[in-house]
Short mmCIF file of C-alpha atoms in Angstrom, two decimals:
data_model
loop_
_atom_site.label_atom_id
_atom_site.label_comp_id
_atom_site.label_asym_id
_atom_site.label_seq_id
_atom_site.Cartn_x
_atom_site.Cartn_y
_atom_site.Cartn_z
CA UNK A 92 10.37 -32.85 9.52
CA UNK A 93 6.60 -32.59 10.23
CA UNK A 94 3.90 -33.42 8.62
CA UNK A 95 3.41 -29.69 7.95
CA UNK A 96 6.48 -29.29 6.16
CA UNK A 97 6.85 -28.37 2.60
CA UNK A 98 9.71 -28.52 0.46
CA UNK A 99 10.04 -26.19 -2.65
CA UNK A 100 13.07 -26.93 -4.76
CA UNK A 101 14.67 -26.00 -7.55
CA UNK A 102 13.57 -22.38 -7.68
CA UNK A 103 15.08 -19.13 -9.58
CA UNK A 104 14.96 -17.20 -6.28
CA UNK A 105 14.63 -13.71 -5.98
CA UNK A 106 14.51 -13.00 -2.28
CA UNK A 107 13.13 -9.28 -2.03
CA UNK A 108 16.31 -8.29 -0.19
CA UNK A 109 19.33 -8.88 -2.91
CA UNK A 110 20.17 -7.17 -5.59
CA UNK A 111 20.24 -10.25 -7.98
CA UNK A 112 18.56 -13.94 -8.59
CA UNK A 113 19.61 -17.47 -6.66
CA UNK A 114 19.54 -19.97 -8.99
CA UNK A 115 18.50 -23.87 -8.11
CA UNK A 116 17.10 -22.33 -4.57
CA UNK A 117 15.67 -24.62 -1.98
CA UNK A 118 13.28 -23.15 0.64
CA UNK A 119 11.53 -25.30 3.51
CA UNK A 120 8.40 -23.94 5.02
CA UNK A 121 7.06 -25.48 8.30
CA UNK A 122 3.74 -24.24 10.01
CA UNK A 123 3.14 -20.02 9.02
CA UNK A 124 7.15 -19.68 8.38
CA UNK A 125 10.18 -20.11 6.35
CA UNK A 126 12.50 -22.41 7.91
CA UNK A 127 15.46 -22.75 5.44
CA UNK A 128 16.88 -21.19 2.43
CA UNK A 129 19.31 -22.74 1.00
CA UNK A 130 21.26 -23.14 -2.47
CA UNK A 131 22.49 -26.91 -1.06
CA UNK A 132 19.95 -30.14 -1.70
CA UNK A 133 17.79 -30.66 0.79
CA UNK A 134 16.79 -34.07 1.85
CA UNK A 135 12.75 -34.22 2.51
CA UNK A 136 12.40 -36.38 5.07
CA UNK A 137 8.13 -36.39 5.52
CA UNK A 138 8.11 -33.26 3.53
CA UNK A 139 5.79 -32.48 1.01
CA UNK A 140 7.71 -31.86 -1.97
CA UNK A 141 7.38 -29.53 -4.50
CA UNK A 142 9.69 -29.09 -8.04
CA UNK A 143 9.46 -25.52 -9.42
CA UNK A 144 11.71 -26.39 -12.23
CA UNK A 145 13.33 -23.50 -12.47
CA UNK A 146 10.26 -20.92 -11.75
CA UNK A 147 10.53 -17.42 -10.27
CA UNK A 148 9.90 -17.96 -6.53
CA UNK A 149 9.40 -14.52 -4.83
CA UNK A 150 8.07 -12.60 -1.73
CA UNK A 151 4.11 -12.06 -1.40
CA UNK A 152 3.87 -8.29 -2.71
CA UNK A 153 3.28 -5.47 -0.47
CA UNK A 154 0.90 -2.88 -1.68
CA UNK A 155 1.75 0.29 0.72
CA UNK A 156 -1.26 2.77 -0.33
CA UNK A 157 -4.24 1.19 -0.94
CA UNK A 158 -8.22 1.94 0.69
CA UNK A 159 -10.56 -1.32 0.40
CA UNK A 160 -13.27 0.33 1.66
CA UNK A 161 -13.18 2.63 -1.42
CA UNK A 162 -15.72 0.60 -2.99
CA UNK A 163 -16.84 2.92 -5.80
CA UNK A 164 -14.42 5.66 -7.55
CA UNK A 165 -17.42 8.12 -6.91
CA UNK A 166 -16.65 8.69 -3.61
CA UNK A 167 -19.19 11.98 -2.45
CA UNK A 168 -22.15 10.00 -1.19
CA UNK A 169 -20.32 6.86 -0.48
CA UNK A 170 -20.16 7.37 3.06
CA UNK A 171 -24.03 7.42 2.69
CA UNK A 172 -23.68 3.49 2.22
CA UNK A 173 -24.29 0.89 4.99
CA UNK A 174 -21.70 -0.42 6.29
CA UNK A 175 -22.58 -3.61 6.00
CA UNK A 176 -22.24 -3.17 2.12
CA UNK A 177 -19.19 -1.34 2.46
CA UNK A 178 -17.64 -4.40 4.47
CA UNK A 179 -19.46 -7.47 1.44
CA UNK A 180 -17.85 -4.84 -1.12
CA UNK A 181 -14.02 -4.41 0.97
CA UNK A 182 -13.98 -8.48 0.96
CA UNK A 183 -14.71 -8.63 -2.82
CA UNK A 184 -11.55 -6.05 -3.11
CA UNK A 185 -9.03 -7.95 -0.86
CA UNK A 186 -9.93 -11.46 -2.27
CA UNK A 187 -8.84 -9.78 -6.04
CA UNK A 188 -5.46 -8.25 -4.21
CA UNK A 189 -4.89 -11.18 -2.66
CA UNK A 190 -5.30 -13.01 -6.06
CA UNK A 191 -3.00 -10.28 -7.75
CA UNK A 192 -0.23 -11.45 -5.53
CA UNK A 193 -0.40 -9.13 -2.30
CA UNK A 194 -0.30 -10.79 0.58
CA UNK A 195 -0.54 -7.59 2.49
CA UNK A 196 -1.36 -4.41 2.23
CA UNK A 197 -1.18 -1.01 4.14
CA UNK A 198 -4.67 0.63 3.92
CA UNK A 199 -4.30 4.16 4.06
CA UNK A 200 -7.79 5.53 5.27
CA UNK A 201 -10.90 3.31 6.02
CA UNK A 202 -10.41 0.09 6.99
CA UNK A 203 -10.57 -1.07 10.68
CA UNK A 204 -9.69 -3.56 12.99
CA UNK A 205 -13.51 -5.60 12.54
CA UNK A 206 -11.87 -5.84 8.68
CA UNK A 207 -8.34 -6.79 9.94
CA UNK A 208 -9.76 -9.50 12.09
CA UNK A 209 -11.79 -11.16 9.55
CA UNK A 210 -9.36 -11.78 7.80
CA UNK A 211 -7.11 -12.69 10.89
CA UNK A 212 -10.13 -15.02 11.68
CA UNK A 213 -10.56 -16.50 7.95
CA UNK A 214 -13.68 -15.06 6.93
CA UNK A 215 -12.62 -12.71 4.59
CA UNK A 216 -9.75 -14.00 2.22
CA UNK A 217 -7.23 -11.27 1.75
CA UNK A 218 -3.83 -9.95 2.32
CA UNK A 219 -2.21 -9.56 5.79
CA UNK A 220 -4.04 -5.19 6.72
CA UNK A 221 -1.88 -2.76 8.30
CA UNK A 222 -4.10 0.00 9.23
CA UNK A 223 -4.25 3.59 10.02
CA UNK A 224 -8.03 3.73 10.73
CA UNK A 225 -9.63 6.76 9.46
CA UNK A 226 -7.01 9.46 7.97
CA UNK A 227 -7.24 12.86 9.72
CA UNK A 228 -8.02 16.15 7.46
CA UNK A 229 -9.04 19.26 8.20
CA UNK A 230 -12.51 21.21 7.79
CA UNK A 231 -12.26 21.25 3.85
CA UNK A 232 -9.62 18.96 3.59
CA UNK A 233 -8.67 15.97 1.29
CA UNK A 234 -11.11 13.53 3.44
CA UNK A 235 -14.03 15.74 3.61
CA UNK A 236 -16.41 14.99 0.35
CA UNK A 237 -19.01 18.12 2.06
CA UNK A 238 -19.87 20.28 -0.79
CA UNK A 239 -20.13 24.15 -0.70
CA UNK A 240 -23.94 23.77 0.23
CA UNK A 241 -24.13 20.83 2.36
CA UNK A 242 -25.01 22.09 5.52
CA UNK A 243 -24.50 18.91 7.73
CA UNK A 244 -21.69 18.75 10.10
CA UNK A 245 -18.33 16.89 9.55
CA UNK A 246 -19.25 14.58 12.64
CA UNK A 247 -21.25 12.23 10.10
CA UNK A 248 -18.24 11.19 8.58
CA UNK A 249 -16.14 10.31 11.56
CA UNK A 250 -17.23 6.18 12.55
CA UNK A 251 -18.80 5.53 9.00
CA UNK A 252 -16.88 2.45 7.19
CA UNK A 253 -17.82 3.91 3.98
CA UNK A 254 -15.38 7.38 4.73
CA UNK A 255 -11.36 7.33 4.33
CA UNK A 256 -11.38 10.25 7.16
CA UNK A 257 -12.21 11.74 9.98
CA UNK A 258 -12.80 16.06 10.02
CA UNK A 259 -10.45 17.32 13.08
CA UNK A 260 -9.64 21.35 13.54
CA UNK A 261 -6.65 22.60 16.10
CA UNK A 262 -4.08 21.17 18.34
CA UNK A 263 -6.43 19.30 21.01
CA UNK A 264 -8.87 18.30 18.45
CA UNK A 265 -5.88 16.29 16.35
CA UNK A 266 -4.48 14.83 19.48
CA UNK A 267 -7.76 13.70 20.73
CA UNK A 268 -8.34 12.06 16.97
CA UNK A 269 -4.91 10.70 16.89
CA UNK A 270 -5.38 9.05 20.14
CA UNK A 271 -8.94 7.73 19.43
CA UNK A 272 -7.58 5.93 16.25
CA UNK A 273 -4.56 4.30 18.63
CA UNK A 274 -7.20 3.27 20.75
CA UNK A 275 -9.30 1.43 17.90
CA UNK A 276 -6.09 -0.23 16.41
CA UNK A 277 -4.55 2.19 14.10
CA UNK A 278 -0.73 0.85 13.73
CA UNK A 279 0.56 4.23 12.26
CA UNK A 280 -1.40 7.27 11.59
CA UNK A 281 -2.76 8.75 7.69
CA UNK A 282 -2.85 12.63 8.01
CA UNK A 283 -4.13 14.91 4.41
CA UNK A 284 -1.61 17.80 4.42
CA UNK A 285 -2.25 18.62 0.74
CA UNK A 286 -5.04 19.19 -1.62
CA UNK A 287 -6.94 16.31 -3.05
CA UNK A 288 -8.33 15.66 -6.37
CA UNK A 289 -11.46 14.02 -5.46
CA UNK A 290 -12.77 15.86 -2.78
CA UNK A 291 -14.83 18.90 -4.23
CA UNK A 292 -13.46 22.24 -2.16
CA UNK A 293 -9.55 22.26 -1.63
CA UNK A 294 -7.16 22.73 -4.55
CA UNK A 295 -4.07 20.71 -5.31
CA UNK A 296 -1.98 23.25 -4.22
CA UNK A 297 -4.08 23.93 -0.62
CA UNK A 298 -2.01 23.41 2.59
CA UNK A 299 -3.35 21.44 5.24
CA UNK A 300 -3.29 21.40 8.98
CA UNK A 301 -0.98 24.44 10.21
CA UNK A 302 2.53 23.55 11.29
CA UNK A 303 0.94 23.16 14.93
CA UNK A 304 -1.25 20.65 14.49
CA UNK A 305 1.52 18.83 12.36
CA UNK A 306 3.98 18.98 15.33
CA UNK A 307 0.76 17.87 17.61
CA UNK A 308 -0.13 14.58 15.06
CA UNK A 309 3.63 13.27 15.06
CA UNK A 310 4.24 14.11 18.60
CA UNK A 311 1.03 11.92 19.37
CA UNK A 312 2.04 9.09 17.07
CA UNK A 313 5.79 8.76 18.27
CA UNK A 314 4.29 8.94 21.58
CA UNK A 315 2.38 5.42 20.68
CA UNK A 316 5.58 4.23 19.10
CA UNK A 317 4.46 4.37 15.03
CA UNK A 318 5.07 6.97 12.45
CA UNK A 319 2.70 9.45 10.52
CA UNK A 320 2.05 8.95 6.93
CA UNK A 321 0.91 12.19 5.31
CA UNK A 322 -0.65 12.60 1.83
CA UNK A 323 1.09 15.23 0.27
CA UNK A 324 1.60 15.97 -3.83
CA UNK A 325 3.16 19.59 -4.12
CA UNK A 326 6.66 20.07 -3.30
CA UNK A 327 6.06 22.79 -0.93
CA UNK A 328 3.98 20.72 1.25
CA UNK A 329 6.22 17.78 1.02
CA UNK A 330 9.00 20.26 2.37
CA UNK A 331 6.83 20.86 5.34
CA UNK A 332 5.55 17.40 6.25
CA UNK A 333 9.24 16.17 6.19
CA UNK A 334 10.45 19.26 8.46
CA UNK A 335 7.35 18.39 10.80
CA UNK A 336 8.61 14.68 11.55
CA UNK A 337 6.43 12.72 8.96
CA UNK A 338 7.55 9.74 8.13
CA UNK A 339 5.65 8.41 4.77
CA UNK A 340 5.36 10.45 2.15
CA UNK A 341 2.43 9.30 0.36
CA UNK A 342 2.17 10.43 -3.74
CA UNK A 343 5.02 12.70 -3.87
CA UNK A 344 4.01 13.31 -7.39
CA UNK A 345 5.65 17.29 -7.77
CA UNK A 346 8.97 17.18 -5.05
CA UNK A 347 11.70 18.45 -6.48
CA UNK A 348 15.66 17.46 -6.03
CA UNK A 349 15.93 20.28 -3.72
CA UNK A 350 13.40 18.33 -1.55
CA UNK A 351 14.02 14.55 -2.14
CA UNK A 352 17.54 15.23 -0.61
CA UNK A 353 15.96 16.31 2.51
CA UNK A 354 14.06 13.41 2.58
CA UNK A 355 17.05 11.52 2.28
CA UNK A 356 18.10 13.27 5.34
CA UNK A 357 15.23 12.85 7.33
CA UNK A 358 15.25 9.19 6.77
CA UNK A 359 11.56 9.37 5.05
CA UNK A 360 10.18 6.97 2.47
CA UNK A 361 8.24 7.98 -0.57
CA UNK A 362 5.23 6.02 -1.76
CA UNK A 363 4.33 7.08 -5.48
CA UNK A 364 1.32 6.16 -6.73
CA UNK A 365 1.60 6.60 -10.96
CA UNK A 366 -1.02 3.89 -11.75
CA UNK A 367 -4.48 5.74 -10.34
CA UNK A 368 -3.64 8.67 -12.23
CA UNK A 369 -3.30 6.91 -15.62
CA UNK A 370 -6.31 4.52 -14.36
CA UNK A 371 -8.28 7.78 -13.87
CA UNK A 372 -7.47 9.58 -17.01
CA UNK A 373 -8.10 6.28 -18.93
CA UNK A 374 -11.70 5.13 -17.31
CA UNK A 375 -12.49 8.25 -14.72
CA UNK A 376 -15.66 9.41 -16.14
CA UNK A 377 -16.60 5.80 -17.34
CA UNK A 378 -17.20 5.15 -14.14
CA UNK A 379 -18.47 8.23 -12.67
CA UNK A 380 -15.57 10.71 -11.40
CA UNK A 381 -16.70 13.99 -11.10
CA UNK A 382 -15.67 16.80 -13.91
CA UNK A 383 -14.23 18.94 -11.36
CA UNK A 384 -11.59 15.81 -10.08
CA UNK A 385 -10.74 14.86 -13.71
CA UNK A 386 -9.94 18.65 -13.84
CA UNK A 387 -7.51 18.41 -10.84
CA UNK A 388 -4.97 15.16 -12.16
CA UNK A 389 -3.42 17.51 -14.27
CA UNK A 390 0.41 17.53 -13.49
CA UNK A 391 0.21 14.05 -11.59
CA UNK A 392 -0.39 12.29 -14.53
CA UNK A 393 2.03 13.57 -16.69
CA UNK A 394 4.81 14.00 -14.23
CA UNK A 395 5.10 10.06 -12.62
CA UNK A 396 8.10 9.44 -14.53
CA UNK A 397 9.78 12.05 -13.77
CA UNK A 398 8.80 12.26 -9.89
CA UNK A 399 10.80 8.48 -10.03
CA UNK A 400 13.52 10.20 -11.67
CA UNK A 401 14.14 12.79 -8.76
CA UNK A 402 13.73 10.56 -5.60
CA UNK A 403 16.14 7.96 -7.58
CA UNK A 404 18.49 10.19 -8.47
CA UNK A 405 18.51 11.63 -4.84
CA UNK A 406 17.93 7.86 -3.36
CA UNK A 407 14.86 8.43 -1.68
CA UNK A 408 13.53 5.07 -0.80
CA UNK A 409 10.48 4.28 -2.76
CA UNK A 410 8.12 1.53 -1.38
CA UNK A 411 4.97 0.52 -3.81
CA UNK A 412 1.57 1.88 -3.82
CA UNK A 413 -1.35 2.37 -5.84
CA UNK A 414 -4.17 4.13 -4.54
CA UNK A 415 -6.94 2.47 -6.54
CA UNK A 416 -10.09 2.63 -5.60
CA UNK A 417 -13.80 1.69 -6.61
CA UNK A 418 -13.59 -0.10 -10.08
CA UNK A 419 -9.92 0.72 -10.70
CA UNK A 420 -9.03 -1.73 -8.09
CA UNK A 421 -7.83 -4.07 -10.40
CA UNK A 422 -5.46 -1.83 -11.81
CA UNK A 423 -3.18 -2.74 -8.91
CA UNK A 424 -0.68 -4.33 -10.31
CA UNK A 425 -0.44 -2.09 -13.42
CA UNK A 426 1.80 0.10 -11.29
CA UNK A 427 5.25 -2.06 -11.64
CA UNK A 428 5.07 -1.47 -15.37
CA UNK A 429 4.76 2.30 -15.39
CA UNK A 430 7.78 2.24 -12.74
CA UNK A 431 9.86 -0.12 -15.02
CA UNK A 432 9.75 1.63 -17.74
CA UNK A 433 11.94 4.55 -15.74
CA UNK A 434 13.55 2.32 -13.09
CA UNK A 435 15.35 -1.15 -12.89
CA UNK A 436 12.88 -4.32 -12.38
CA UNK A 437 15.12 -4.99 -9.48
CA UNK A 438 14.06 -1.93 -7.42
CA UNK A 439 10.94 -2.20 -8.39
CA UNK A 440 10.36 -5.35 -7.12
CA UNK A 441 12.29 -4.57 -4.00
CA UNK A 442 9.56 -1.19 -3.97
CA UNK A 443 7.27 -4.43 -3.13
CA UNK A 444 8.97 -6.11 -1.10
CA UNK A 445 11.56 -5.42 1.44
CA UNK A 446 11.45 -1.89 1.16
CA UNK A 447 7.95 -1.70 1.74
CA UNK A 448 8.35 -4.17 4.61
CA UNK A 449 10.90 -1.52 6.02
CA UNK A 450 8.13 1.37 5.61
CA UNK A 451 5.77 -1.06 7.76
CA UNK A 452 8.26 -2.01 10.29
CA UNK A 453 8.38 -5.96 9.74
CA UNK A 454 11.41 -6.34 7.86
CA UNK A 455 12.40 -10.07 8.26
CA UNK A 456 8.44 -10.69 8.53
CA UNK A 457 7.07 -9.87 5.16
CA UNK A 458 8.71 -8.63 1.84
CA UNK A 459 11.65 -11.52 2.14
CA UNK A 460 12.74 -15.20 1.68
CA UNK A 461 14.54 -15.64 4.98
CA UNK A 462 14.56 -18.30 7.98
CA UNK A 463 11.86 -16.54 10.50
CA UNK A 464 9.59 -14.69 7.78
CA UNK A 465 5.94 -15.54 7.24
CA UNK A 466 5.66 -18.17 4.29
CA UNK A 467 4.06 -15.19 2.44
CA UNK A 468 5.01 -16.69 -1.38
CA UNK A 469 4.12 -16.40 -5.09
CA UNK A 470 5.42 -18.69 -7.90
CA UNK A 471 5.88 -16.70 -10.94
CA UNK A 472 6.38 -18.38 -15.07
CA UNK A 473 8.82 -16.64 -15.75
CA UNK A 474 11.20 -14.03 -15.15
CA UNK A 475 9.90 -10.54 -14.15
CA UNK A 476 13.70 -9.40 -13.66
CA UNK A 477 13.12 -9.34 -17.68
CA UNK A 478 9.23 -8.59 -18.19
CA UNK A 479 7.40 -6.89 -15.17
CA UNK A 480 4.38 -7.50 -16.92
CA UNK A 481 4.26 -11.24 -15.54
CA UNK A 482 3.24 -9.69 -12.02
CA UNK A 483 -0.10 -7.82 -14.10
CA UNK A 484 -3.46 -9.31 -15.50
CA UNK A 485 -4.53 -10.54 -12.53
CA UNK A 486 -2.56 -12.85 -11.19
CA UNK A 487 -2.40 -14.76 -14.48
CA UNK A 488 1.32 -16.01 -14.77
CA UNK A 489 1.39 -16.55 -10.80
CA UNK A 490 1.20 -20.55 -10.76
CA UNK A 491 1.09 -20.33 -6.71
CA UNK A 492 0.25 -18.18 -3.93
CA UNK A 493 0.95 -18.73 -0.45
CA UNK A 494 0.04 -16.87 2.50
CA UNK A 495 1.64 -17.96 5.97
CA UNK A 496 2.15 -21.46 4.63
CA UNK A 497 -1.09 -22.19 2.89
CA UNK A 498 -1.49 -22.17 -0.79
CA UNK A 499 -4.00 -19.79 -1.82
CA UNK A 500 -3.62 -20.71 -5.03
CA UNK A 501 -1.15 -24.05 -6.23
CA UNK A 502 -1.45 -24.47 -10.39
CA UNK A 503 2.49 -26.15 -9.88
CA UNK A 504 1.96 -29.30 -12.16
#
């Protein structure tokens, strides 16, 4: 063994994959990866050895909708900001995720690749970014924060760290923005086929983008070998997105059995998001949200459980999101309490983990214990099989985090 090499024994492992715990796990990580998993002793050699005595050893968590450039929950004029802030602010955010347990995240509008490669580079600290660039919405759409009387054109938006979106209108206009994010380093593609509630002129229940410009947007991404992810909440529009090839369905928050079956059948995956609608109702105009969002959550807040009720009962895949942004960041985590009180710990967990690696396309990377996968790790005291709540406040009860083989944080006495 190296000099690299690190031993963890005696771990309660839950590997992201299985549907139950290995106790007395031993797991040898050389260099950025796992190299062994085993239930056997292992003999250390020049290891560095570490006893978890029995702690919860577990995948680094995958957060699957998330937007650290959404500095401030506010977000009309915060496209206004330099970017410069916007990019001090976004490292602030992904050093608390990071610290939360998620050692990578899909960022679903806004971030790019200068924010990928710092942390690549170590500048930044912060989970692994997959990134879709700037999401694509229509004149009036969920990504366009114009008012009624703002006369200025949608173009200031488009290049602007501090915007989730980019304004695009017809079939060559999406393809042309669809292609310009591939070029910048999008690895799938965020599309706003629904109302939003904090942009200030399209209602919940607005379509988005007609069924041409759908077919045009997955056409262009499957064309660049990645999938579209489309932000959709009524059932109608979930219907359509699924019908048009999308792949993600982001929120989900009204589909109905009808529906989740022919997700099922078109292989999507749903992301929920429950915890930013609590988050919002809870501290929304504490911190600024406009009266005419708070007046939009409506149905999305009081629906969450049940929206996990249909896509179980249908099995719909569900990977984990959130969709925090500004000051409800750290909420994050706050998420795999409202889905255990509905579903089992197991599948939430697995929400985090391998499913979400699945809806990213690294499975055997990220979201598992497994010879080959990133050393992406967190130590947990105790057992969240029996109290999600140990993966909340902050990282509190994680003793260790571990991010392609180095501890991000080690407590492990």
């Amino acid at each position: 063994m190296s000099d690299d090499t690190i031993l963890l024994k005696n771990a309660r492992l839950i590997d992201g994959v299985l549907d139950h715990a290995i106790e007395n796990a031993n797991v040898i990580i050389e260099g950025k990866y796992i190299r062994e998993v085993s239930e056997r002793e292992i003999k250390p050699g020049t290891a560095r050895v570490i006893d978890l005595k029995g702690r919860t050893l577990m995948p680094g968590l995958i957060d699957c909708h998330t937007h650290v450039t959404v500095t401030q929950i506010a977000q009309a004029d915060q496209a206004l900001l330099p970017d410069s802030l916007i990019a001090a602010r976004a490292s602030a955010i992904m050093r608390g995720q990071i610290m939360r347990g998620f050692t990578t995240i899909r960022d679903a509008g806004g971030a790019d690749g200068g924010l990928k490669r710092a942390v690549e580079d170590g500048l930044f600290l912060g989970p692994r970014l997959v990134i879709c660039g700037q999401a694509l919405s229509q004149s009036g759409g969920h990504s366009d924060y114009r008012s009624r009387n703002d006369p200025r054109s949608a173009d200031w938006l488009t290049r602007r760290l501090g915007s989730i979106g980019r304004v695009c209108d017809g079939e060559p206009d999406v393809r042309k923005a669809v292609r310009e994010e591939i070029r910048q380093g999008a690895q799938f593609i965020k599309i706003m086929a629904n109302g939003g509630i904090s942009t200030p002129t399209d209602p919940i229940q607005f379509l988005q983008f007609s069924r041409g410009e759908l077919l045009a947007i997955v056409e262009e991404a499957q064309n660049a070998q990645t999938y579209v992810a489309a932000h959709v909440y009524t059932d109608e529009a979930i219907l359509r997105a699924v019908e048009c090839g999308v792949r993600s369905i982001e929120h989900a928050s009204l589909v109905t059995p009808k529906t989740a079956r022919r997700m099922v059948e078109a292989d999507a995956i749903a992301v929920p998001t429950l915890v930013v609608y609590e988050a919002l109702v809870k501290f929304g105009a504490k911190f600024g949200f406009p009266d005419y969002a708070l007046a939009k959550i409506g149905d999305m807040a009081s629906k969450g459980a049940q929206t996990l009720e249909v896509l179980h009962e249908a099995g719909v895949p569900m990977a984990y999101g959130t969709d925090c942004g500004g000051q409800l960041h750290p909420q994050q985590s706050e998420e795999f309490v409202l889905r255990g009180r509905v579903l089992p710990a197991m599948s939430v967990i697995k929400s985090a983990t391998s499913i979400a690696a699945r809806l990213l396309r690294m499975e055997g990377q990220v979201g598992c214990i497994a010879p080959g996968a990133f050393a992406d790790l967190i130590v947990v005291d105790g057992d969240p099989l029996a109290d999600l709540a140990l993966l909340t406040e902050q990282g509190r009860h994680l003793l260790a985090i571990m991010k392609e083989g180095i501890f991000v944080k080690n407590t492990i006495n």
